[in-house]
Amino acid sequence: MRKGLIGVRSLLKNAAIFAILGALSAVAVLAQDELSFKNFSIETLSRLNGECRGSTEVNYRSQRLRSPDGKTSIYFNGVIRRVGQNTSRRGGVGSIKCDPYKLETPAGELVIESETILTKNLSDLGFERRFNGFYIVNPVAFSPDSRYLIARVDVSSNGLDAWTGYGVLDSQKDYQLLSLDPCKDTDFGGEYKGFTSPFEIIFDCSAAGEVYFEVLNLTRQSISRITSRSSVANNSLRSYGSVFSTFEIVRVQQFPRR
């Protein structure tokens, strides 16, 4: 079971800010930073509160990202759910003040806007096979040629522990997830840092005093590990695509106990 999304422990990690650079604009567009993603996830979890033995659903829309070539805009719609139990009572720690409960992701879709609008179910793209339990998805960058989409996936099995994963989707293969899974063996997941070349993506997998990074190579379809910070200096990193709409909670619904 993967470690999950928003947790008390995860908030102790240092927040990092990265820029999404739009090819259509001479000015860099600031994307949601690491802390903003975490805060959005915490807010989303807190909205799952309600009558503890009932259920609560939250519909969210991710930030919207425009491709470097300007031809495509991408975002995710999702539904997350807290399911109460007959023994659920007010209490517990973290954002959800009920115990016990179960978290679910009953629906999620990728929306692709170009000359037409296409929607793709996340389960059909391979998300459910890789990410267990509750998760929130946000697009964070494109590859320079606009072929690949990098998506941040904040995952939780219990609403407390935290794990942040990333998926790379290939637009030329119907937006299926690549099998590459950066930082998969760390306690908290990883952090997208940017591109060091048109085909190499850097992820920070540092944890528990150990500093290391993983390089995802799109051409070789491989992941390698490096430990030198100088190899990933901020001035050598680039990111592609422009954010033109931030994430938001669209609707909250509460359902009585069955």
Short mmCIF file of the C-alpha atoms (twelve columns), coordinates in Angstrom:
data_MODEL
# 
_entry.id   MODEL 
# 
loop_
_atom_site.group_PDB 
_atom_site.id 
_atom_site.type_symbol 
_atom_site.label_atom_id 
_atom_site.label_alt_id 
_atom_site.label_comp_id 
_atom_site.label_asym_id 
_atom_site.label_seq_id 
_atom_site.Cartn_x 
_atom_site.Cartn_y 
_atom_site.Cartn_z 
_atom_site.pdbx_PDB_model_num 
ATOM 1   C CA . MET A 1   0.000   0.000  0.000   1 
ATOM 2   C CA . ARG A 2   1.374   3.374  -0.983  1 
ATOM 3   C CA . LYS A 3   1.769   6.049  1.628   1 
ATOM 4   C CA . GLY A 4   -0.850  8.684  1.113   1 
ATOM 5   C CA . LEU A 5   -1.559  12.307 0.645   1 
ATOM 6   C CA . ILE A 6   -1.833  14.895 3.249   1 
ATOM 7   C CA . GLY A 7   -0.505  13.988 6.488   1 
ATOM 8   C CA . VAL A 8   0.778   15.598 9.569   1 
ATOM 9   C CA . ARG A 9   4.232   14.210 8.747   1 
ATOM 10  C CA . SER A 10  4.230   15.396 5.161   1 
ATOM 11  C CA . LEU A 11  3.730   19.006 6.196   1 
ATOM 12  C CA . LEU A 12  7.144   18.909 7.814   1 
ATOM 13  C CA . LYS A 13  8.788   18.633 4.419   1 
ATOM 14  C CA . ASN A 14  10.144  21.869 3.009   1 
ATOM 15  C CA . ALA A 15  7.928   23.418 0.372   1 
ATOM 16  C CA . ALA A 16  9.582   24.138 -2.949  1 
ATOM 17  C CA . ILE A 17  8.467   26.549 -5.631  1 
ATOM 18  C CA . PHE A 18  8.787   25.832 -9.302  1 
ATOM 19  C CA . ALA A 19  7.888   27.881 -12.372 1 
ATOM 20  C CA . ILE A 20  5.930   26.679 -15.376 1 
ATOM 21  C CA . LEU A 21  7.281   28.481 -18.406 1 
ATOM 22  C CA . GLY A 22  4.829   29.070 -21.222 1 
ATOM 23  C CA . ALA A 23  6.128   29.056 -24.756 1 
ATOM 24  C CA . LEU A 24  3.391   31.459 -25.804 1 
ATOM 25  C CA . SER A 25  4.398   34.093 -23.304 1 
ATOM 26  C CA . ALA A 26  7.628   35.943 -22.737 1 
ATOM 27  C CA . VAL A 27  6.895   35.956 -19.003 1 
ATOM 28  C CA . ALA A 28  7.015   32.824 -16.858 1 
ATOM 29  C CA . VAL A 29  3.705   31.808 -15.329 1 
ATOM 30  C CA . LEU A 30  3.983   30.726 -11.708 1 
ATOM 31  C CA . ALA A 31  2.356   27.350 -11.127 1 
ATOM 32  C CA . GLN A 32  0.962   26.100 -7.855  1 
ATOM 33  C CA . ASP A 33  3.936   25.452 -5.579  1 
ATOM 34  C CA . GLU A 34  4.514   22.420 -3.367  1 
ATOM 35  C CA . LEU A 35  2.869   24.012 -0.339  1 
ATOM 36  C CA . SER A 36  -0.151  25.105 -2.397  1 
ATOM 37  C CA . PHE A 37  -0.727  21.537 -3.559  1 
ATOM 38  C CA . LYS A 38  -0.550  20.271 0.012   1 
ATOM 39  C CA . ASN A 39  -2.871  22.996 1.288   1 
ATOM 40  C CA . PHE A 40  -5.386  22.233 -1.440  1 
ATOM 41  C CA . SER A 41  -5.318  18.569 -0.470  1 
ATOM 42  C CA . ILE A 42  -5.769  19.421 3.217   1 
ATOM 43  C CA . GLU A 43  -8.700  21.690 2.356   1 
ATOM 44  C CA . THR A 44  -10.233 18.958 0.210   1 
ATOM 45  C CA . LEU A 45  -9.918  16.426 3.017   1 
ATOM 46  C CA . SER A 46  -11.447 18.817 5.540   1 
ATOM 47  C CA . ARG A 47  -14.483 19.238 3.272   1 
ATOM 48  C CA . LEU A 48  -15.138 15.505 3.644   1 
ATOM 49  C CA . ASN A 49  -16.343 16.086 7.195   1 
ATOM 50  C CA . GLY A 50  -20.021 15.742 7.972   1 
ATOM 51  C CA . GLU A 51  -22.307 13.312 9.788   1 
ATOM 52  C CA . CYS A 52  -19.781 10.654 10.734  1 
ATOM 53  C CA . ARG A 53  -21.952 7.629  10.004  1 
ATOM 54  C CA . GLY A 54  -23.026 9.118  6.685   1 
ATOM 55  C CA . SER A 55  -20.933 9.832  3.610   1 
ATOM 56  C CA . THR A 56  -19.532 12.988 2.015   1 
ATOM 57  C CA . GLU A 57  -18.422 13.510 -1.587  1 
ATOM 58  C CA . VAL A 58  -16.237 16.303 -2.931  1 
ATOM 59  C CA . ASN A 59  -15.956 17.163 -6.621  1 
ATOM 60  C CA . TYR A 60  -12.775 19.032 -7.567  1 
ATOM 61  C CA . ARG A 61  -11.209 20.467 -10.708 1 
ATOM 62  C CA . SER A 62  -7.431  20.573 -11.037 1 
ATOM 63  C CA . GLN A 63  -5.389  23.469 -12.259 1 
ATOM 64  C CA . ARG A 64  -5.514  23.875 -16.057 1 
ATOM 65  C CA . LEU A 65  -2.342  23.646 -18.085 1 
ATOM 66  C CA . ARG A 66  -1.786  24.801 -21.663 1 
ATOM 67  C CA . SER A 67  0.768   22.935 -23.795 1 
ATOM 68  C CA . PRO A 68  3.934   24.702 -25.016 1 
ATOM 69  C CA . ASP A 69  2.728   24.610 -28.628 1 
ATOM 70  C CA . GLY A 70  -0.524  26.286 -27.541 1 
ATOM 71  C CA . LYS A 71  -2.703  23.625 -29.198 1 
ATOM 72  C CA . THR A 72  -3.959  21.741 -26.131 1 
ATOM 73  C CA . SER A 73  -5.279  22.520 -22.653 1 
ATOM 74  C CA . ILE A 74  -5.437  19.852 -19.963 1 
ATOM 75  C CA . TYR A 75  -7.119  19.444 -16.594 1 
ATOM 76  C CA . PHE A 76  -8.503  16.731 -14.321 1 
ATOM 77  C CA . ASN A 77  -11.947 16.361 -12.769 1 
ATOM 78  C CA . GLY A 78  -12.271 14.123 -9.755  1 
ATOM 79  C CA . VAL A 79  -14.639 12.867 -7.085  1 
ATOM 80  C CA . ILE A 80  -13.423 11.752 -3.673  1 
ATOM 81  C CA . ARG A 81  -15.588 10.229 -0.960  1 
ATOM 82  C CA . ARG A 82  -15.521 9.559  2.770   1 
ATOM 83  C CA . VAL A 83  -17.685 6.587  3.687   1 
ATOM 84  C CA . GLY A 84  -18.822 6.405  7.315   1 
ATOM 85  C CA . GLN A 85  -19.263 3.196  9.281   1 
ATOM 86  C CA . ASN A 86  -21.971 2.158  11.736  1 
ATOM 87  C CA . THR A 87  -19.421 2.598  14.525  1 
ATOM 88  C CA . SER A 88  -18.131 5.994  13.300  1 
ATOM 89  C CA . ARG A 89  -17.985 8.741  15.889  1 
ATOM 90  C CA . ARG A 90  -16.712 12.326 16.027  1 
ATOM 91  C CA . GLY A 91  -13.003 12.385 16.814  1 
ATOM 92  C CA . GLY A 92  -9.675  11.307 15.385  1 
ATOM 93  C CA . VAL A 93  -6.660  13.302 14.197  1 
ATOM 94  C CA . GLY A 94  -5.894  15.044 10.932  1 
ATOM 95  C CA . SER A 95  -8.317  16.910 8.678   1 
ATOM 96  C CA . ILE A 96  -11.164 14.395 8.942   1 
ATOM 97  C CA . LYS A 97  -12.788 14.497 12.374  1 
ATOM 98  C CA . CYS A 98  -14.518 11.118 12.218  1 
ATOM 99  C CA . ASP A 99  -13.313 7.656  13.131  1 
ATOM 100 C CA . PRO A 100 -13.415 5.085  11.628  1 
ATOM 101 C CA . TYR A 101 -14.076 5.794  7.947   1 
ATOM 102 C CA . LYS A 102 -13.007 4.729  4.463   1 
ATOM 103 C CA . LEU A 103 -11.715 6.955  1.660   1 
ATOM 104 C CA . GLU A 104 -12.561 6.284  -1.986  1 
ATOM 105 C CA . THR A 105 -11.991 7.788  -5.431  1 
ATOM 106 C CA . PRO A 106 -15.167 6.723  -7.247  1 
ATOM 107 C CA . ALA A 107 -14.553 8.831  -10.344 1 
ATOM 108 C CA . GLY A 108 -11.815 10.754 -12.125 1 
ATOM 109 C CA . GLU A 109 -11.254 11.958 -15.649 1 
ATOM 110 C CA . LEU A 110 -8.715  13.713 -17.821 1 
ATOM 111 C CA . VAL A 111 -10.143 16.526 -19.972 1 
ATOM 112 C CA . ILE A 112 -8.289  17.428 -23.175 1 
ATOM 113 C CA . GLU A 113 -9.335  20.624 -24.929 1 
ATOM 114 C CA . SER A 114 -8.034  21.240 -28.462 1 
ATOM 115 C CA . GLU A 115 -10.120 21.551 -31.606 1 
ATOM 116 C CA . THR A 116 -12.545 19.255 -29.815 1 
ATOM 117 C CA . ILE A 117 -13.026 18.287 -26.154 1 
ATOM 118 C CA . LEU A 118 -12.141 14.739 -25.135 1 
ATOM 119 C CA . THR A 119 -12.546 13.082 -21.733 1 
ATOM 120 C CA . LYS A 120 -10.735 9.951  -20.596 1 
ATOM 121 C CA . ASN A 121 -11.503 7.896  -17.504 1 
ATOM 122 C CA . LEU A 122 -8.476  7.706  -15.217 1 
ATOM 123 C CA . SER A 123 -9.032  4.008  -14.564 1 
ATOM 124 C CA . ASP A 124 -8.703  3.380  -18.311 1 
ATOM 125 C CA . LEU A 125 -5.378  5.236  -18.319 1 
ATOM 126 C CA . GLY A 126 -3.875  3.033  -15.600 1 
ATOM 127 C CA . PHE A 127 -4.274  5.216  -12.494 1 
ATOM 128 C CA . GLU A 128 -6.156  2.671  -10.383 1 
ATOM 129 C CA . ARG A 129 -3.538  0.001  -11.047 1 
ATOM 130 C CA . ARG A 130 -0.763  2.241  -9.727  1 
ATOM 131 C CA . PHE A 131 -2.368  4.498  -7.109  1 
ATOM 132 C CA . ASN A 132 -4.388  2.876  -4.336  1 
ATOM 133 C CA . GLY A 133 -7.194  4.438  -2.313  1 
ATOM 134 C CA . PHE A 134 -7.874  8.155  -2.305  1 
ATOM 135 C CA . TYR A 135 -5.995  10.441 -4.696  1 
ATOM 136 C CA . ILE A 136 -6.054  13.943 -6.197  1 
ATOM 137 C CA . VAL A 137 -4.467  14.589 -9.600  1 
ATOM 138 C CA . ASN A 138 -3.012  17.834 -10.978 1 
ATOM 139 C CA . PRO A 139 -1.104  18.447 -14.238 1 
ATOM 140 C CA . VAL A 140 2.232   20.140 -13.524 1 
ATOM 141 C CA . ALA A 141 4.133   20.250 -16.828 1 
ATOM 142 C CA . PHE A 142 4.423   19.168 -20.443 1 
ATOM 143 C CA . SER A 143 7.519   17.996 -22.253 1 
ATOM 144 C CA . PRO A 144 8.968   20.695 -24.552 1 
ATOM 145 C CA . ASP A 145 7.475   19.019 -27.634 1 
ATOM 146 C CA . SER A 146 4.011   18.864 -25.951 1 
ATOM 147 C CA . ARG A 147 3.887   15.063 -26.302 1 
ATOM 148 C CA . TYR A 148 4.170   14.047 -22.637 1 
ATOM 149 C CA . LEU A 149 2.149   15.302 -19.666 1 
ATOM 150 C CA . ILE A 150 3.526   15.100 -16.114 1 
ATOM 151 C CA . ALA A 151 0.802   14.712 -13.483 1 
ATOM 152 C CA . ARG A 152 1.172   15.032 -9.717  1 
ATOM 153 C CA . VAL A 153 -0.846  12.451 -7.745  1 
ATOM 154 C CA . ASP A 154 -1.408  13.016 -4.015  1 
ATOM 155 C CA . VAL A 155 -2.412  9.679  -2.536  1 
ATOM 156 C CA . SER A 156 -3.844  8.553  0.816   1 
ATOM 157 C CA . SER A 157 -5.166  5.328  2.238   1 
ATOM 158 C CA . ASN A 158 -6.235  6.781  5.586   1 
ATOM 159 C CA . GLY A 159 -6.367  10.573 5.248   1 
ATOM 160 C CA . LEU A 160 -3.366  11.037 7.520   1 
ATOM 161 C CA . ASP A 161 -0.214  9.508  6.051   1 
ATOM 162 C CA . ALA A 162 1.178   11.182 2.973   1 
ATOM 163 C CA . TRP A 163 2.614   10.003 -0.335  1 
ATOM 164 C CA . THR A 164 3.108   12.060 -3.507  1 
ATOM 165 C CA . GLY A 165 3.578   10.226 -6.785  1 
ATOM 166 C CA . TYR A 166 3.903   11.253 -10.403 1 
ATOM 167 C CA . GLY A 167 2.599   9.832  -13.623 1 
ATOM 168 C CA . VAL A 168 3.788   10.553 -17.159 1 
ATOM 169 C CA . LEU A 169 1.095   10.321 -19.831 1 
ATOM 170 C CA . ASP A 170 1.869   9.876  -23.527 1 
ATOM 171 C CA . SER A 171 -0.466  11.842 -25.808 1 
ATOM 172 C CA . GLN A 172 0.630   9.741  -28.792 1 
ATOM 173 C CA . LYS A 173 -0.535  6.582  -27.011 1 
ATOM 174 C CA . ASP A 174 -3.994  7.771  -25.999 1 
ATOM 175 C CA . TYR A 175 -2.628  9.378  -22.803 1 
ATOM 176 C CA . GLN A 176 -1.785  6.033  -21.219 1 
ATOM 177 C CA . LEU A 177 0.511   6.154  -18.177 1 
ATOM 178 C CA . LEU A 178 4.093   5.163  -18.851 1 
ATOM 179 C CA . SER A 179 5.310   2.295  -16.688 1 
ATOM 180 C CA . LEU A 180 7.964   4.620  -15.208 1 
ATOM 181 C CA . ASP A 181 7.279   5.396  -11.532 1 
ATOM 182 C CA . PRO A 182 9.734   7.934  -10.001 1 
ATOM 183 C CA . CYS A 183 10.491  7.949  -6.242  1 
ATOM 184 C CA . LYS A 184 8.266   4.917  -5.727  1 
ATOM 185 C CA . ASP A 185 10.304  3.497  -2.824  1 
ATOM 186 C CA . THR A 186 10.385  6.589  -0.591  1 
ATOM 187 C CA . ASP A 187 8.242   7.217  2.502   1 
ATOM 188 C CA . PHE A 188 6.676   10.426 1.191   1 
ATOM 189 C CA . GLY A 189 7.058   10.032 -2.564  1 
ATOM 190 C CA . GLY A 190 8.877   12.725 -4.490  1 
ATOM 191 C CA . GLU A 191 8.820   16.215 -5.897  1 
ATOM 192 C CA . TYR A 192 8.945   17.218 -9.551  1 
ATOM 193 C CA . LYS A 193 11.829  19.665 -10.127 1 
ATOM 194 C CA . GLY A 194 11.941  20.208 -13.887 1 
ATOM 195 C CA . PHE A 195 13.674  19.273 -17.143 1 
ATOM 196 C CA . THR A 196 17.459  19.316 -17.578 1 
ATOM 197 C CA . SER A 197 17.104  18.515 -21.281 1 
ATOM 198 C CA . PRO A 198 14.170  18.055 -23.679 1 
ATOM 199 C CA . PHE A 199 13.901  14.404 -22.638 1 
ATOM 200 C CA . GLU A 200 15.204  14.218 -19.026 1 
ATOM 201 C CA . ILE A 201 13.016  15.018 -15.981 1 
ATOM 202 C CA . ILE A 202 14.392  15.461 -12.453 1 
ATOM 203 C CA . PHE A 203 12.514  14.320 -9.327  1 
ATOM 204 C CA . ASP A 204 13.706  14.960 -5.768  1 
ATOM 205 C CA . CYS A 205 13.333  11.713 -3.797  1 
ATOM 206 C CA . SER A 206 15.222  12.891 -0.688  1 
ATOM 207 C CA . ALA A 207 13.944  11.615 2.655   1 
ATOM 208 C CA . ALA A 208 15.134  10.838 6.191   1 
ATOM 209 C CA . GLY A 209 18.429  12.646 5.776   1 
ATOM 210 C CA . GLU A 210 19.269  10.922 2.486   1 
ATOM 211 C CA . VAL A 211 19.645  13.276 -0.480  1 
ATOM 212 C CA . TYR A 212 19.124  11.809 -3.912  1 
ATOM 213 C CA . PHE A 213 17.336  12.516 -7.166  1 
ATOM 214 C CA . GLU A 214 15.945  10.382 -9.952  1 
ATOM 215 C CA . VAL A 215 16.260  11.179 -13.649 1 
ATOM 216 C CA . LEU A 216 13.415  9.981  -15.844 1 
ATOM 217 C CA . ASN A 217 14.584  9.633  -19.440 1 
ATOM 218 C CA . LEU A 218 11.704  9.837  -21.916 1 
ATOM 219 C CA . THR A 219 13.780  8.631  -24.864 1 
ATOM 220 C CA . ARG A 220 15.208  5.551  -23.145 1 
ATOM 221 C CA . GLN A 221 12.063  4.996  -21.042 1 
ATOM 222 C CA . SER A 222 14.255  4.548  -17.975 1 
ATOM 223 C CA . ILE A 223 14.941  5.959  -14.491 1 
ATOM 224 C CA . SER A 224 18.407  6.464  -13.016 1 
ATOM 225 C CA . ARG A 225 19.568  7.755  -9.642  1 
ATOM 226 C CA . ILE A 226 21.957  10.631 -8.896  1 
ATOM 227 C CA . THR A 227 23.127  12.097 -5.579  1 
ATOM 228 C CA . SER A 228 24.803  15.355 -6.606  1 
ATOM 229 C CA . ARG A 229 22.869  18.568 -5.994  1 
ATOM 230 C CA . SER A 230 25.055  20.358 -8.528  1 
ATOM 231 C CA . SER A 231 23.543  18.172 -11.244 1 
ATOM 232 C CA . VAL A 232 20.120  19.652 -10.535 1 
ATOM 233 C CA . ALA A 233 20.914  23.284 -9.835  1 
ATOM 234 C CA . ASN A 234 17.790  25.406 -10.133 1 
ATOM 235 C CA . ASN A 235 19.310  27.500 -12.897 1 
ATOM 236 C CA . SER A 236 19.659  24.384 -15.045 1 
ATOM 237 C CA . LEU A 237 16.017  23.320 -14.673 1 
ATOM 238 C CA . ARG A 238 13.231  24.236 -17.071 1 
ATOM 239 C CA . SER A 239 9.512   23.533 -17.070 1 
ATOM 240 C CA . TYR A 240 7.056   23.800 -19.948 1 
ATOM 241 C CA . GLY A 241 3.391   24.723 -20.258 1 
ATOM 242 C CA . SER A 242 1.416   27.597 -18.767 1 
ATOM 243 C CA . VAL A 243 -1.109  27.516 -15.939 1 
ATOM 244 C CA . PHE A 244 -4.200  29.589 -16.678 1 
ATOM 245 C CA . SER A 245 -6.640  28.371 -14.028 1 
ATOM 246 C CA . THR A 246 -5.921  27.151 -10.490 1 
ATOM 247 C CA . PHE A 247 -7.492  24.142 -8.803  1 
ATOM 248 C CA . GLU A 248 -10.862 24.452 -7.094  1 
ATOM 249 C CA . ILE A 249 -13.498 22.547 -5.155  1 
ATOM 250 C CA . VAL A 250 -16.593 22.457 -7.353  1 
ATOM 251 C CA . ARG A 251 -19.223 20.778 -5.161  1 
ATOM 252 C CA . VAL A 252 -19.672 19.100 -1.794  1 
ATOM 253 C CA . GLN A 253 -22.497 16.619 -1.172  1 
ATOM 254 C CA . GLN A 254 -23.464 14.881 2.029   1 
ATOM 255 C CA . PHE A 255 -25.443 11.650 2.236   1 
ATOM 256 C CA . PRO A 256 -27.155 10.216 5.326   1 
ATOM 257 C CA . ARG A 257 -26.284 6.856  6.792   1 
ATOM 258 C CA . ARG A 258 -27.657 3.969  4.711   1 
# 
